mmCIF file of C-alpha atoms and ligand atoms in Angstrom:
data_model
loop_
_atom_site.group_PDB
_atom_site.id
_atom_site.type_symbol
_atom_site.label_atom_id
_atom_site.label_comp_id
_atom_site.label_asym_id
_atom_site.label_seq_id
_atom_site.Cartn_x
_atom_site.Cartn_y
_atom_site.Cartn_z
ATOM 1 C CA UNK A 19 117.144 92.508 102.927
ATOM 2 C CA UNK A 20 118.657 92.978 99.540
ATOM 3 C CA UNK A 21 117.731 90.718 96.649
ATOM 4 C CA UNK A 22 119.961 89.163 94.080
ATOM 5 C CA UNK A 23 119.650 90.385 90.528
ATOM 6 C CA UNK A 24 118.013 87.441 88.796
ATOM 7 C CA UNK A 25 118.597 88.856 85.334
ATOM 8 C CA UNK A 26 122.339 89.291 85.726
ATOM 9 C CA UNK A 27 123.701 92.485 84.196
ATOM 10 C CA UNK A 28 122.572 95.411 86.415
ATOM 11 C CA UNK A 29 122.867 97.849 83.502
ATOM 12 C CA UNK A 30 120.602 95.809 81.205
ATOM 13 C CA UNK A 31 117.318 97.515 80.241
ATOM 14 C CA UNK A 32 115.445 94.823 82.166
ATOM 15 C CA UNK A 33 117.791 94.749 85.196
ATOM 16 C CA UNK A 34 116.106 93.674 88.432
ATOM 17 C CA UNK A 35 116.861 97.018 90.124
ATOM 18 C CA UNK A 36 116.396 100.141 88.012
ATOM 19 C CA UNK A 37 119.507 102.351 88.229
ATOM 20 C CA UNK A 38 118.631 105.639 89.959
ATOM 21 C CA UNK A 39 119.559 107.690 86.875
ATOM 22 C CA UNK A 40 116.892 105.812 84.882
ATOM 23 C CA UNK A 41 114.085 106.263 87.421
ATOM 24 C CA UNK A 42 111.225 108.435 86.160
ATOM 25 C CA UNK A 43 110.432 111.658 88.042
ATOM 26 C CA UNK A 44 106.911 113.003 88.623
ATOM 27 C CA UNK A 45 106.561 116.198 90.605
ATOM 28 C CA UNK A 46 103.261 118.011 90.243
ATOM 29 C CA UNK A 47 104.104 121.275 91.942
ATOM 30 C CA UNK A 48 107.329 122.266 90.188
ATOM 31 C CA UNK A 49 110.948 122.082 91.255
ATOM 32 C CA UNK A 50 111.800 119.983 94.318
ATOM 33 C CA UNK A 51 111.677 121.957 97.563
ATOM 34 C CA UNK A 52 115.222 122.514 98.810
ATOM 35 C CA UNK A 53 115.133 120.863 102.194
ATOM 36 C CA UNK A 54 118.031 121.202 104.625
ATOM 37 C CA UNK A 55 118.544 117.767 106.167
ATOM 38 C CA UNK A 56 119.714 119.242 109.475
ATOM 39 C CA UNK A 57 116.538 121.352 109.784
ATOM 40 C CA UNK A 58 114.103 118.703 108.485
ATOM 41 C CA UNK A 59 111.515 117.284 110.867
ATOM 42 C CA UNK A 60 108.575 114.941 110.543
ATOM 43 C CA UNK A 61 105.590 115.574 112.775
ATOM 44 C CA UNK A 62 103.022 112.933 113.688
ATOM 45 C CA UNK A 63 99.837 114.567 114.893
ATOM 46 C CA UNK A 64 96.049 114.406 115.001
ATOM 47 C CA UNK A 65 94.353 111.478 116.737
ATOM 48 C CA UNK A 66 97.434 110.240 118.623
ATOM 49 C CA UNK A 67 98.200 109.988 122.333
ATOM 50 C CA UNK A 68 101.759 111.310 121.956
ATOM 51 C CA UNK A 69 102.292 113.790 119.099
ATOM 52 C CA UNK A 70 105.827 113.464 117.760
ATOM 53 C CA UNK A 71 108.420 115.573 116.043
ATOM 54 C CA UNK A 72 111.276 113.466 114.691
ATOM 55 C CA UNK A 73 114.461 114.810 113.151
ATOM 56 C CA UNK A 74 116.709 112.773 110.874
ATOM 57 C CA UNK A 75 119.004 111.375 113.621
ATOM 58 C CA UNK A 76 115.914 110.303 115.602
ATOM 59 C CA UNK A 77 114.472 108.556 112.543
ATOM 60 C CA UNK A 78 117.806 106.881 111.794
ATOM 61 C CA UNK A 79 118.026 105.656 115.412
ATOM 62 C CA UNK A 80 114.860 103.597 114.955
ATOM 63 C CA UNK A 81 114.913 100.043 113.557
ATOM 64 C CA UNK A 82 115.828 100.183 109.868
ATOM 65 C CA UNK A 83 114.032 98.072 107.276
ATOM 66 C CA UNK A 84 114.789 97.322 103.638
ATOM 67 C CA UNK A 85 112.192 96.787 100.968
ATOM 68 C CA UNK A 86 112.363 96.059 97.242
ATOM 69 C CA UNK A 87 109.246 97.122 95.403
ATOM 70 C CA UNK A 88 107.954 98.042 91.984
ATOM 71 C CA UNK A 89 107.307 101.792 91.642
ATOM 72 C CA UNK A 90 104.812 102.861 88.979
ATOM 73 C CA UNK A 91 103.260 106.183 88.049
ATOM 74 C CA UNK A 92 99.506 106.024 87.486
ATOM 75 C CA UNK A 93 99.899 108.414 84.551
ATOM 76 C CA UNK A 94 98.429 111.802 83.913
ATOM 77 C CA UNK A 95 95.368 112.149 86.179
ATOM 78 C CA UNK A 96 93.615 114.089 83.374
ATOM 79 C CA UNK A 97 94.158 111.185 80.951
ATOM 80 C CA UNK A 98 93.742 108.123 83.168
ATOM 81 C CA UNK A 99 93.253 105.636 80.303
ATOM 82 C CA UNK A 100 96.506 106.402 78.481
ATOM 83 C CA UNK A 101 99.295 103.892 79.116
ATOM 84 C CA UNK A 102 102.601 105.443 80.156
ATOM 85 C CA UNK A 103 104.326 102.425 81.709
ATOM 86 C CA UNK A 104 106.571 104.749 83.737
ATOM 87 C CA UNK A 105 107.864 102.046 86.038
ATOM 88 C CA UNK A 106 110.934 101.100 88.054
ATOM 89 C CA UNK A 107 111.905 98.449 90.588
ATOM 90 C CA UNK A 108 113.741 99.875 93.577
ATOM 91 C CA UNK A 109 115.389 98.951 96.821
ATOM 92 C CA UNK A 110 114.399 101.297 99.653
ATOM 93 C CA UNK A 111 115.533 101.575 103.244
ATOM 94 C CA UNK A 112 114.050 103.434 106.154
ATOM 95 C CA UNK A 113 111.683 103.013 109.061
ATOM 96 C CA UNK A 114 108.315 101.318 108.882
ATOM 97 C CA UNK A 115 105.349 103.596 109.479
ATOM 98 C CA UNK A 116 104.200 101.104 112.132
ATOM 99 C CA UNK A 117 107.380 101.771 114.171
ATOM 100 C CA UNK A 118 106.596 105.489 114.217
ATOM 101 C CA UNK A 119 102.897 104.914 114.901
ATOM 102 C CA UNK A 120 103.757 102.709 117.885
ATOM 103 C CA UNK A 121 105.643 105.677 119.360
ATOM 104 C CA UNK A 122 102.769 108.083 118.704
ATOM 105 C CA UNK A 123 99.935 105.799 119.806
ATOM 106 C CA UNK A 124 96.996 106.253 117.409
ATOM 107 C CA UNK A 125 93.686 106.698 119.233
ATOM 108 C CA UNK A 126 90.846 104.193 118.642
ATOM 109 C CA UNK A 127 88.954 106.675 116.458
ATOM 110 C CA UNK A 128 91.893 107.097 114.044
ATOM 111 C CA UNK A 129 90.969 105.457 110.722
ATOM 112 C CA UNK A 130 93.041 107.230 108.103
ATOM 113 C CA UNK A 131 96.652 108.349 107.763
ATOM 114 C CA UNK A 132 97.354 111.575 105.892
ATOM 115 C CA UNK A 133 100.800 112.142 104.383
ATOM 116 C CA UNK A 134 101.866 115.682 103.502
ATOM 117 C CA UNK A 135 104.902 116.777 101.495
ATOM 118 C CA UNK A 136 106.823 120.040 101.794
ATOM 119 C CA UNK A 137 106.234 121.058 98.163
ATOM 120 C CA UNK A 138 103.779 123.762 97.194
ATOM 121 C CA UNK A 139 102.980 125.187 93.785
ATOM 122 C CA UNK A 140 100.434 125.618 91.036
ATOM 123 C CA UNK A 141 98.339 122.744 89.675
ATOM 124 C CA UNK A 142 95.190 122.751 87.534
ATOM 125 C CA UNK A 143 95.149 126.556 87.590
ATOM 126 C CA UNK A 144 95.214 126.812 91.379
ATOM 127 C CA UNK A 145 98.118 128.304 93.284
ATOM 128 C CA UNK A 146 99.577 127.423 96.672
ATOM 129 C CA UNK A 147 98.521 123.810 96.281
ATOM 130 C CA UNK A 148 100.137 121.308 98.668
ATOM 131 C CA UNK A 149 100.727 117.592 98.104
ATOM 132 C CA UNK A 150 98.585 115.453 100.353
ATOM 133 C CA UNK A 151 97.613 111.764 100.131
ATOM 134 C CA UNK A 152 95.878 109.382 102.519
ATOM 135 C CA UNK A 153 95.590 105.671 103.168
ATOM 136 C CA UNK A 154 93.410 103.594 105.473
ATOM 137 C CA UNK A 155 95.229 103.195 108.804
ATOM 138 C CA UNK A 156 95.369 99.374 108.757
ATOM 139 C CA UNK A 157 96.799 99.247 105.238
ATOM 140 C CA UNK A 158 99.271 102.076 105.849
ATOM 141 C CA UNK A 159 100.440 100.525 109.111
ATOM 142 C CA UNK A 160 100.996 97.146 107.439
ATOM 143 C CA UNK A 161 102.883 98.366 104.383
ATOM 144 C CA UNK A 162 104.221 101.922 104.329
ATOM 145 C CA UNK A 163 107.932 102.610 104.703
ATOM 146 C CA UNK A 164 109.374 106.029 105.553
ATOM 147 C CA UNK A 165 112.363 105.778 103.245
ATOM 148 C CA UNK A 166 115.612 107.759 103.200
ATOM 149 C CA UNK A 167 117.535 105.730 100.626
ATOM 150 C CA UNK A 168 116.891 104.532 97.072
ATOM 151 C CA UNK A 169 119.113 101.648 95.905
ATOM 152 C CA UNK A 170 121.351 102.154 98.945
ATOM 153 C CA UNK A 171 122.068 105.865 98.324
ATOM 154 C CA UNK A 172 120.474 108.841 100.089
ATOM 155 C CA UNK A 173 117.374 109.972 98.196
ATOM 156 C CA UNK A 174 118.114 112.534 95.504
ATOM 157 C CA UNK A 175 116.255 115.864 95.909
ATOM 158 C CA UNK A 176 113.996 114.993 92.952
ATOM 159 C CA UNK A 177 112.968 111.685 94.589
ATOM 160 C CA UNK A 178 112.003 113.214 97.939
ATOM 161 C CA UNK A 179 115.138 113.988 99.977
ATOM 162 C CA UNK A 180 115.506 113.593 102.883
ATOM 163 C CA UNK A 181 112.522 111.288 103.557
ATOM 164 C CA UNK A 182 109.545 110.085 101.540
ATOM 165 C CA UNK A 183 106.741 107.620 102.071
ATOM 166 C CA UNK A 184 106.868 104.409 100.036
ATOM 167 C CA UNK A 185 103.493 102.709 99.659
ATOM 168 C CA UNK A 186 104.383 99.355 98.105
ATOM 169 C CA UNK A 187 101.882 97.732 95.712
ATOM 170 C CA UNK A 188 100.215 101.123 95.263
ATOM 171 C CA UNK A 189 100.592 103.635 92.457
ATOM 172 C CA UNK A 190 103.477 106.074 92.894
ATOM 173 C CA UNK A 191 101.105 108.966 93.562
ATOM 174 C CA UNK A 192 100.618 107.529 97.068
ATOM 175 C CA UNK A 193 104.356 107.599 97.869
ATOM 176 C CA UNK A 194 104.582 111.174 99.141
ATOM 177 C CA UNK A 195 107.982 112.817 98.592
ATOM 178 C CA UNK A 196 109.563 115.442 100.905
ATOM 179 C CA UNK A 197 107.429 114.061 103.714
ATOM 180 C CA UNK A 198 107.120 116.442 106.681
ATOM 181 C CA UNK A 199 103.745 115.730 108.261
ATOM 182 C CA UNK A 200 101.667 112.669 109.127
ATOM 183 C CA UNK A 201 98.175 113.192 110.482
ATOM 184 C CA UNK A 202 95.948 110.520 112.029
ATOM 185 C CA UNK A 203 92.302 111.299 111.341
ATOM 186 C CA UNK A 204 88.807 109.871 111.513
ATOM 187 C CA UNK A 205 88.064 110.835 107.897
ATOM 188 C CA UNK A 206 89.675 111.121 104.502
ATOM 189 C CA UNK A 207 90.992 114.587 103.599
ATOM 190 C CA UNK A 208 89.181 116.569 100.917
ATOM 191 C CA UNK A 209 92.043 117.715 98.723
ATOM 192 C CA UNK A 210 93.033 118.163 95.088
ATOM 193 C CA UNK A 211 95.151 114.986 95.078
ATOM 194 C CA UNK A 212 92.863 112.826 97.254
ATOM 195 C CA UNK A 213 89.259 113.361 96.178
ATOM 196 C CA UNK A 214 89.400 115.610 93.072
ATOM 197 C CA UNK A 215 92.120 113.957 91.021
ATOM 198 C CA UNK A 216 93.481 110.429 91.231
ATOM 199 C CA UNK A 217 90.092 108.773 91.548
ATOM 200 C CA UNK A 218 88.646 106.075 89.308
ATOM 201 C CA UNK A 219 85.786 103.593 89.149
ATOM 202 C CA UNK A 220 87.091 100.040 89.070
ATOM 203 C CA UNK A 221 85.175 97.201 87.374
ATOM 204 C CA UNK A 222 82.430 95.973 89.688
ATOM 205 C CA UNK A 223 82.283 99.233 91.627
ATOM 206 C CA UNK A 224 79.610 101.887 91.290
ATOM 207 C CA UNK A 225 81.517 104.917 92.546
ATOM 208 C CA UNK A 226 84.944 106.337 91.943
ATOM 209 C CA UNK A 227 87.488 105.568 94.646
ATOM 210 C CA UNK A 228 91.060 106.709 95.215
ATOM 211 C CA UNK A 229 93.756 105.432 92.848
ATOM 212 C CA UNK A 230 95.683 102.981 95.021
ATOM 213 C CA UNK A 231 96.376 99.323 94.138
ATOM 214 C CA UNK A 232 98.441 98.921 90.988
ATOM 215 C CA UNK A 233 96.957 97.138 87.984
ATOM 216 C CA UNK A 234 98.281 94.009 86.339
ATOM 217 C CA UNK A 235 100.753 95.177 83.705
ATOM 218 C CA UNK A 236 103.815 94.225 81.658
ATOM 219 C CA UNK A 237 106.496 95.925 79.630
ATOM 220 C CA UNK A 238 108.645 94.458 76.857
ATOM 221 C CA UNK A 239 112.173 95.778 77.424
ATOM 222 C CA UNK A 240 114.366 93.571 75.222
ATOM 223 C CA UNK A 241 114.539 94.350 72.368
ATOM 224 C CA UNK A 242 113.656 97.992 72.950
ATOM 225 C CA UNK A 243 110.717 99.523 71.104
ATOM 226 C CA UNK A 244 111.658 100.774 67.635
ATOM 227 C CA UNK A 245 114.984 98.896 67.541
ATOM 228 C CA UNK A 246 116.644 97.269 64.556
ATOM 229 C CA UNK A 247 117.688 93.778 65.573
ATOM 230 C CA UNK A 248 119.500 90.857 64.021
ATOM 231 C CA UNK A 249 117.175 88.315 62.421
ATOM 232 C CA UNK A 250 117.282 84.801 63.861
ATOM 233 C CA UNK A 251 117.371 83.430 67.383
ATOM 234 C CA UNK A 252 116.776 86.038 70.065
ATOM 235 C CA UNK A 253 115.139 86.493 73.429
ATOM 236 C CA UNK A 254 111.989 88.566 73.908
ATOM 237 C CA UNK A 255 111.993 89.685 77.534
ATOM 238 C CA UNK A 256 110.570 92.195 79.935
ATOM 239 C CA UNK A 257 109.020 92.748 83.328
ATOM 240 C CA UNK A 258 105.513 92.197 84.672
ATOM 241 C CA UNK A 259 103.953 93.409 87.904
ATOM 242 C CA UNK A 260 100.680 93.697 89.777
ATOM 243 C CA UNK A 261 99.173 94.339 93.190
ATOM 244 C CA UNK A 262 99.459 90.565 93.689
ATOM 245 C CA UNK A 263 101.906 88.141 92.090
ATOM 246 C CA UNK A 264 101.852 87.756 88.315
ATOM 247 C CA UNK A 265 101.256 84.095 87.416
ATOM 248 C CA UNK A 266 101.494 84.150 83.613
ATOM 249 C CA UNK A 267 102.848 86.300 80.815
ATOM 250 C CA UNK A 268 102.156 85.535 77.174
ATOM 251 C CA UNK A 269 103.863 86.981 74.130
ATOM 252 C CA UNK A 270 102.475 87.253 70.602
ATOM 253 C CA UNK A 271 104.517 88.118 67.524
ATOM 254 C CA UNK A 272 102.652 89.674 64.572
ATOM 255 C CA UNK A 273 99.402 87.754 64.072
ATOM 256 C CA UNK A 274 100.745 84.607 65.727
ATOM 257 C CA UNK A 275 99.235 82.935 68.784
ATOM 258 C CA UNK A 276 99.815 83.961 72.389
ATOM 259 C CA UNK A 277 102.715 81.881 73.691
ATOM 260 C CA UNK A 278 103.558 81.424 77.366
ATOM 261 C CA UNK A 279 106.820 83.094 78.417
ATOM 262 C CA UNK A 280 109.057 81.759 81.174
ATOM 263 C CA UNK A 281 108.179 83.834 84.238
ATOM 264 C CA UNK A 282 110.275 84.288 87.381
ATOM 265 C CA UNK A 283 108.321 84.033 90.645
ATOM 266 C CA UNK A 284 107.919 87.202 92.677
ATOM 267 C CA UNK A 285 109.705 86.213 95.881
ATOM 268 C CA UNK A 286 109.029 87.723 99.314
ATOM 269 C CA UNK A 287 109.001 91.385 98.223
ATOM 270 C CA UNK A 288 106.405 93.105 95.977
ATOM 271 C CA UNK A 289 108.830 93.427 93.074
ATOM 272 C CA UNK A 290 108.377 93.167 89.361
ATOM 273 C CA UNK A 291 109.000 89.787 87.705
ATOM 274 C CA UNK A 292 111.091 88.940 84.652
ATOM 275 C CA UNK A 293 109.579 87.108 81.696
ATOM 276 C CA UNK A 294 111.357 85.795 78.616
ATOM 277 C CA UNK A 295 110.625 83.828 75.471
ATOM 278 C CA UNK A 296 113.278 82.485 73.057
ATOM 279 C CA UNK A 297 112.140 83.375 69.536
ATOM 280 C CA UNK A 298 113.338 83.046 65.971
ATOM 281 C CA UNK A 299 112.659 86.412 64.307
ATOM 282 C CA UNK A 300 112.290 86.328 60.522
ATOM 283 C CA UNK A 301 113.741 89.297 58.599
ATOM 284 C CA UNK A 302 111.341 92.223 58.332
ATOM 285 C CA UNK A 303 109.193 94.406 60.582
ATOM 286 C CA UNK A 304 107.476 92.837 63.591
ATOM 287 C CA UNK A 305 104.864 93.782 66.145
ATOM 288 C CA UNK A 306 105.462 92.128 69.535
ATOM 289 C CA UNK A 307 102.926 92.145 72.355
ATOM 290 C CA UNK A 308 102.998 91.058 76.013
ATOM 291 C CA UNK A 309 100.063 90.262 78.284
ATOM 292 C CA UNK A 310 100.209 89.475 82.015
ATOM 293 C CA UNK A 311 97.732 87.676 84.289
ATOM 294 C CA UNK A 312 97.860 87.887 88.097
ATOM 295 C CA UNK A 313 96.827 85.540 90.927
ATOM 296 C CA UNK A 314 93.382 87.107 91.193
ATOM 297 C CA UNK A 315 92.771 86.455 87.487
ATOM 298 C CA UNK A 316 93.139 90.009 86.249
ATOM 299 C CA UNK A 317 94.435 90.124 82.659
ATOM 300 C CA UNK A 318 95.764 93.136 80.736
ATOM 301 C CA UNK A 319 92.967 94.331 78.444
ATOM 302 C CA UNK A 320 93.713 94.453 74.691
ATOM 303 C CA UNK A 321 93.280 98.237 74.274
ATOM 304 C CA UNK A 322 91.738 101.368 75.729
ATOM 305 C CA UNK A 323 93.158 101.123 79.251
ATOM 306 C CA UNK A 324 96.225 102.454 81.044
ATOM 307 C CA UNK A 325 97.403 98.858 81.508
ATOM 308 C CA UNK A 326 96.471 97.629 78.019
ATOM 309 C CA UNK A 327 98.615 94.912 76.413
ATOM 310 C CA UNK A 328 102.089 96.312 75.726
ATOM 311 C CA UNK A 329 103.049 96.468 72.077
ATOM 312 C CA UNK A 330 106.410 97.279 70.515
ATOM 313 C CA UNK A 331 107.697 97.347 66.957
ATOM 314 C CA UNK A 332 111.089 96.131 65.802
ATOM 315 C CA UNK A 333 112.740 95.515 62.449
ATOM 316 C CA UNK A 334 114.864 92.380 62.025
ATOM 317 C CA UNK A 335 117.541 92.232 59.303
HETATM 318 N N1 MTE B 418 105.313 115.589 97.610
HETATM 319 C C1 MTE B 418 105.061 114.990 96.433
HETATM 320 N N2 MTE B 418 105.060 113.648 96.413
HETATM 321 C C2 MTE B 418 104.824 112.996 95.262
HETATM 322 C C3 MTE B 418 104.543 113.705 94.057
HETATM 323 C C4 MTE B 418 104.548 115.114 94.110
HETATM 324 O O1 MTE B 418 104.318 115.808 93.104
HETATM 325 N N3 MTE B 418 104.819 115.723 95.322
HETATM 326 N N4 MTE B 418 104.271 112.995 92.888
HETATM 327 C C5 MTE B 418 103.738 111.640 93.068
HETATM 328 C C6 MTE B 418 103.665 110.854 91.851
HETATM 329 S S1 MTE B 418 102.354 111.161 90.819
HETATM 330 C C7 MTE B 418 104.522 109.811 91.602
HETATM 331 S S2 MTE B 418 104.306 108.805 90.266
HETATM 332 C C8 MTE B 418 105.695 109.578 92.464
HETATM 333 C C9 MTE B 418 106.944 109.680 91.631
HETATM 334 O O2 MTE B 418 108.074 109.436 92.427
HETATM 335 P P1 MTE B 418 109.503 109.687 91.765
HETATM 336 O O3 MTE B 418 109.481 111.048 91.133
HETATM 337 O O4 MTE B 418 110.484 109.539 92.885
HETATM 338 O O5 MTE B 418 109.674 108.587 90.730
HETATM 339 O O6 MTE B 418 105.792 110.513 93.531
HETATM 340 C C10 MTE B 418 104.561 110.871 94.105
HETATM 341 N N5 MTE B 418 104.825 111.648 95.279
HETATM 342 MO MO1 MO B 419 102.435 109.588 89.113
#
């Protein structure tokens, strides 16, 4: 299903769906592999009763599903505490992983799903590295989409043409582009992008685990950071997102108090949510901050974390 655009103008900086030309690109292994759609296949192998090889017409012949979801890069895995707020909200279509798994028949000892992309290259000084990620079978089966469109158009080469995984509510690193191989396995794979990089120790945990569920976060989009704006009545607005629904966003201007913004509910899809606060900006420079809280009570920390409170500066005149 496709969602309406609650914020109106689809070209606005805080539009509900991010136009494809504004979507960030993160490719660790260099230029996108040039895949020929007519030669592309996806294999499903490992602990399955019926190993599969699907081509694009076979994938398109399966039941098609649409999903709108926030898409966020975790950031540089070497600098995991630095906020980048590379984020988009996108409409995807494709086939659910569960549809494909039903055809392949995972065996009872299958616990993990490995997703491999067609790209190879150099990373962290090592050559011939491949891109591999994994998810627990139950979670992958419930949520992952094998997508061939972004915002209704075929995927661009840089976003994973012809087919990529989309792991909603997880950091972008899990959404493997140029997907060509799915493996069902009893264990997690030991790989540069599964156990060496993209791990972190969450509060309350004693050991590092894979970077998966997205953090609670927000981004002020209107006015844009560094802008000169007209003094007087304006709207401070942006988008907030989390693994669960965001239930509150507060905005603070300069040294003023945190004030609750009006927040749109999330709806049935794991999308980002718009927040807005009418405000009367006095002439002069201002520092504006936003802070989101989600249903499980997680709050953006003030500083020192990748999802720290977002802060922008504007000058009103
Ligand atoms: N095959 C492959 N998939 C990949 C990557 C990659 O380098 N190779 N980068 C990952 C990372 S870190 C992110 S944030 C998202 C970015 O998706 P996008 O470039 O379509 O925005 O793709 C993920 N999937
Ligand atoms: Mo990323």
